[in-house]
Tab-separated table of C-alpha atoms in Angstrom:
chain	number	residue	atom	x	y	z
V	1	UNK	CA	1.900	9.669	-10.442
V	2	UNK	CA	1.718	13.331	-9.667
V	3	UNK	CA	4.636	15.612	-8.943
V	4	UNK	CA	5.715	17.283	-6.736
V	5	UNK	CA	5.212	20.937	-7.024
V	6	UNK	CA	7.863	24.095	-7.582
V	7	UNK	CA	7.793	26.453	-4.700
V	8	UNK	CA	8.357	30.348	-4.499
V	9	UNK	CA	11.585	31.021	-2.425
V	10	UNK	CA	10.907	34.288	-1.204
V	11	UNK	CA	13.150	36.157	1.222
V	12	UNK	CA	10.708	37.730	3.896
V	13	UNK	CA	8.368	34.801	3.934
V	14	UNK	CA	8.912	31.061	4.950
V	15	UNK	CA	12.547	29.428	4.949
V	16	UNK	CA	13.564	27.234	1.990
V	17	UNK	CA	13.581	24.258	4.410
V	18	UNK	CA	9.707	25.049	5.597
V	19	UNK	CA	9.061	25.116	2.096
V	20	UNK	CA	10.394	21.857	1.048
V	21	UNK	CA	8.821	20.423	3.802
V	22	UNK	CA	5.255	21.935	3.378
V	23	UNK	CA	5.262	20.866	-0.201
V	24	UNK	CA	6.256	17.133	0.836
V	25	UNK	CA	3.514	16.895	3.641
V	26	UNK	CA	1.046	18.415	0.925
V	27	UNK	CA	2.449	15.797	-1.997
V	28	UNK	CA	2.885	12.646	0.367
V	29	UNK	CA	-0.522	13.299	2.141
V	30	UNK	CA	-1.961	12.981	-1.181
V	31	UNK	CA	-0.802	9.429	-1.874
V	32	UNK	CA	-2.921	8.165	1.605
V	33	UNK	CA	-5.825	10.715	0.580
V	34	UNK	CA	-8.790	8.519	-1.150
V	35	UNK	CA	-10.022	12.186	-2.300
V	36	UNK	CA	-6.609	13.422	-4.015
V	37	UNK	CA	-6.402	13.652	-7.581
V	38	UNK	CA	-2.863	11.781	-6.762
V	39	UNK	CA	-4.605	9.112	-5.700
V	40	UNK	CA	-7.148	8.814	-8.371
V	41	UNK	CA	-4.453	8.958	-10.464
V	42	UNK	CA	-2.629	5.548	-9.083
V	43	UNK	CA	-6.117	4.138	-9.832
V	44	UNK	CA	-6.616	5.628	-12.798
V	45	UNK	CA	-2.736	4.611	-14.397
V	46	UNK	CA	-3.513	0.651	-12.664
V	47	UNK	CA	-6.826	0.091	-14.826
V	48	UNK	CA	-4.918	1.330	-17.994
V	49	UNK	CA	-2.263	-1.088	-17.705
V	50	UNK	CA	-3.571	-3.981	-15.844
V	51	UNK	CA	-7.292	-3.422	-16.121
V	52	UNK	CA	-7.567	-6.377	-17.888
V	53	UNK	CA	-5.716	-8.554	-15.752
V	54	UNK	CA	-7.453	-7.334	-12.674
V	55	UNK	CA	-11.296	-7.746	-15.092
V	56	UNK	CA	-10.213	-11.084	-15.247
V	57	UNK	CA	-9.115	-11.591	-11.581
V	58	UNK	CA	-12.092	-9.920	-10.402
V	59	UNK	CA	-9.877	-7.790	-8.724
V	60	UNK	CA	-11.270	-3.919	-8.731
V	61	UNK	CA	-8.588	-1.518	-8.832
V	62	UNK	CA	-9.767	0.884	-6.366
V	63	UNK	CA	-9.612	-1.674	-3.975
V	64	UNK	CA	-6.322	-2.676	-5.070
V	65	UNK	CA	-4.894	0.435	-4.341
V	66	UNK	CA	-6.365	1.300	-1.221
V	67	UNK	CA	-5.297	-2.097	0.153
V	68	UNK	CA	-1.376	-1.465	-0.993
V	69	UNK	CA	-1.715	2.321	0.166
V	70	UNK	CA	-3.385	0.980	3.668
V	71	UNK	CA	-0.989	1.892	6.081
V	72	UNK	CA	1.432	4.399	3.999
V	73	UNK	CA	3.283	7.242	5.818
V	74	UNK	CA	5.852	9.177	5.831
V	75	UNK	CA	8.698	11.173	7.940
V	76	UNK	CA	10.352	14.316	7.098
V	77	UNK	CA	13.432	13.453	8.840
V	78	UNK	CA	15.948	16.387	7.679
V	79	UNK	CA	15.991	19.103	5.135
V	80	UNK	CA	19.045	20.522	4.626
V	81	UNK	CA	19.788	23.389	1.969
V	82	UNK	CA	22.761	25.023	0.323
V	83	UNK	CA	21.546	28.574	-0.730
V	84	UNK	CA	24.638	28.984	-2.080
V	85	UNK	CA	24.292	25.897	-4.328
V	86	UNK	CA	20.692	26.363	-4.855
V	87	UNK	CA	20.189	22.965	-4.235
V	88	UNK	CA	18.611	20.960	-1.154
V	89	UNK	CA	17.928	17.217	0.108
V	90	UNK	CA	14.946	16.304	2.529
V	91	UNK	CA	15.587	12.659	4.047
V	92	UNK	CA	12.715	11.482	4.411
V	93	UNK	CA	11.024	7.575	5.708
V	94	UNK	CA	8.383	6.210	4.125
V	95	UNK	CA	6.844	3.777	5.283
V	96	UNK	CA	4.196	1.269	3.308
V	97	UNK	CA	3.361	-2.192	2.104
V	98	UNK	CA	6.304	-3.741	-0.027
V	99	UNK	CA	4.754	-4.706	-3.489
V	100	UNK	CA	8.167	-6.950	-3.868
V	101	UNK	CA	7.473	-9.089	-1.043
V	102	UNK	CA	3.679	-9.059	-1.242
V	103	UNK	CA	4.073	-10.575	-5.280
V	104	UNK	CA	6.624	-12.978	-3.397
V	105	UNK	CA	3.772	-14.231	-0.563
V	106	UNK	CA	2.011	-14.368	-3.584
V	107	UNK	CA	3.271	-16.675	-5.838
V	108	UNK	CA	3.965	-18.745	-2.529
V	109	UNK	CA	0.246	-19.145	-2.387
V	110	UNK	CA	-0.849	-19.869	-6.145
V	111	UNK	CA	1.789	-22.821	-5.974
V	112	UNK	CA	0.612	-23.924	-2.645
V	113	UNK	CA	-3.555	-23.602	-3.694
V	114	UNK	CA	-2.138	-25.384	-6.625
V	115	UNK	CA	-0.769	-28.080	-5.337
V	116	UNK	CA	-3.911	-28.430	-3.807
V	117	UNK	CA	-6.125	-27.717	-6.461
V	118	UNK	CA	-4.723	-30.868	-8.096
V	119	UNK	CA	-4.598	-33.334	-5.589
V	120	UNK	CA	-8.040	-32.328	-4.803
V	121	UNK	CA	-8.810	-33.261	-8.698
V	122	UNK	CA	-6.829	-36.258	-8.331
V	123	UNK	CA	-8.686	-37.652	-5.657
V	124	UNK	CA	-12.226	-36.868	-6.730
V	125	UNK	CA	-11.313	-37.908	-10.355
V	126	UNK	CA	-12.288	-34.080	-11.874
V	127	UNK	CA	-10.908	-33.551	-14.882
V	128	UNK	CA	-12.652	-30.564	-16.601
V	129	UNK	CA	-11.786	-27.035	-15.024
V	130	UNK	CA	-13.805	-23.925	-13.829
V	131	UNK	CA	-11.262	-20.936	-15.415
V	132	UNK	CA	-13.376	-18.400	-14.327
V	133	UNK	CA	-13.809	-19.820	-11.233
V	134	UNK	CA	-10.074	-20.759	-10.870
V	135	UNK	CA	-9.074	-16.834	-11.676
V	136	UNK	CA	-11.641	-15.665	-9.240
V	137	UNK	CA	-9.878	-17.801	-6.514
V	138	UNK	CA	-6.677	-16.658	-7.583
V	139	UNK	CA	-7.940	-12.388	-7.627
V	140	UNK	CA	-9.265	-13.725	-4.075
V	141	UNK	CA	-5.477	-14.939	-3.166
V	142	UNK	CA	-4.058	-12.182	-4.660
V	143	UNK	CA	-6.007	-9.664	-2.549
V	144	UNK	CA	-6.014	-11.569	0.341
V	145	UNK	CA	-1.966	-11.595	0.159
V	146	UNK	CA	-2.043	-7.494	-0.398
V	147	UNK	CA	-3.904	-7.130	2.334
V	148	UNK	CA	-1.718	-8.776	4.335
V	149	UNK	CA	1.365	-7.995	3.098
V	150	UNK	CA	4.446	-6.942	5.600
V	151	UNK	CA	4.783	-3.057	5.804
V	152	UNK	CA	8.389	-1.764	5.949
V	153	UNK	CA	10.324	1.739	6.578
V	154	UNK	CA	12.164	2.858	3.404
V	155	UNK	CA	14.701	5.588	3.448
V	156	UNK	CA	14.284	7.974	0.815
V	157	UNK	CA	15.801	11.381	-0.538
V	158	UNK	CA	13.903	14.147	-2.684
V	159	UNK	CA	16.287	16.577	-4.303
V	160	UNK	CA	15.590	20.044	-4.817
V	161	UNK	CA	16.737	22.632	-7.101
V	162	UNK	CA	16.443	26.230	-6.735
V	163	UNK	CA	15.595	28.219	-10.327
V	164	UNK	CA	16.612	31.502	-11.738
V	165	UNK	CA	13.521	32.871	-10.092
V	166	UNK	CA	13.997	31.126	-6.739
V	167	UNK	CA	11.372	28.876	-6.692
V	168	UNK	CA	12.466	25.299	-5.325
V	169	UNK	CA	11.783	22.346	-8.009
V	170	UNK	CA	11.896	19.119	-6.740
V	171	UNK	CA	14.173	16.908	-9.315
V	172	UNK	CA	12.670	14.170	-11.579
V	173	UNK	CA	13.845	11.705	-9.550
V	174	UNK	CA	11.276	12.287	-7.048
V	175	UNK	CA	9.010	9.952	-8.574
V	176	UNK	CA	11.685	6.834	-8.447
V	177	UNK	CA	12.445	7.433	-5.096
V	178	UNK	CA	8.346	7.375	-4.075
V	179	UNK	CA	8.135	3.996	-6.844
V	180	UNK	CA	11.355	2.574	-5.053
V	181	UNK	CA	9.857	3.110	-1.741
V	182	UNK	CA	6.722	1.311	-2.618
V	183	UNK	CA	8.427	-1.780	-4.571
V	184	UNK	CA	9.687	-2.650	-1.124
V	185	UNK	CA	12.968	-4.760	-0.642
V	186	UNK	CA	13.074	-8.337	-1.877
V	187	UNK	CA	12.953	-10.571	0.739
V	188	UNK	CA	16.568	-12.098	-0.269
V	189	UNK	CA	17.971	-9.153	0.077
V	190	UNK	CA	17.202	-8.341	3.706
């Protein structure tokens, strides 16, 4: 994932707050921007580590992500900064697909196809089996289940830090909060 970017803290031009909040609009709107090197990125990191999982799936990973990033957004609900501190917080609400309870739908679906799978080989007496055609149902399931899968509001904070040349930094924990957002909640513990 990208970062979010520093910003210049300058005293005669925008407020610290309009700051913070110009570079999360810029930085979030990249994660629902097909175009954005952020979001090539996502694609880019996915085929790396899963590529082969998803070859095998038939899954393609731009697709993949654009399904799980369909309806992502976000809120800049409050920015609030402590000059004095050098430090600020922007609450913010994103809201997106939860990977947690889309992987949950899905393993809900390979036992369910099968448990049919079988009984269907049981009753016509099969007893060899397509793989590849087996892992292309299951890519099909397992797209099928992102597409559908339940979007939810996520509360998040992004810390920023001020530097010795007042610039505003948003911490390293920026990227956990965006990678929390997007695992979701479990469904067990809502």
């Amino acid at each position: 994932c990208g970062c979010l970017l520093g910003l210049a803290g300058c005293q005669s031009g925008p407020s610290a707050e309009e700051l913070i909040t110009q570079d999360l609009e810029e930085q979030l709107g990249a994660v629902r921007d097909t175009d954005s090197e952020l979001y090539a990125e996502f694609v880019e990191d996915l085929e790396a580590s899963n590529g082969e999982d998803l070859d095998m799936l038939g899954v393609d990973a731009t697709d993949y992500v654009t399904s799980l990033l369909d309806g992502f957004d976000y809120q800049i609900e409050e920015v609030t900064v402590d000059e004095d501190a050098g430090t600020a917080a922007a609450d913010v609400t994103i809201t997106c697909k939860s990977l947690y309870r889309a992987m949950e739908d899905f393993g809900v679906a390979v036992e369910q196809y099968a448990e049919q799978y079988v009984a269907d080989a049981l009753a016509s007496g099969q007893t060899d089996v397509d793989e590849s055609a087996l892992y292309q149902e299951m890519g099909q399931l397992f797209m099928d289940t992102i597409d559908s899968a339940e979007i939810q509001d996520n509360a998040c904070t992004f810390n920023y830090t001020r530097d010795d040349e007042g610039a505003w930094e948003v911490d390293e924990s920026a990227e956990d909060e965006l990678l929390n957002a997007m695992l979701g909640t479990p469904s067990s513990e809502q």
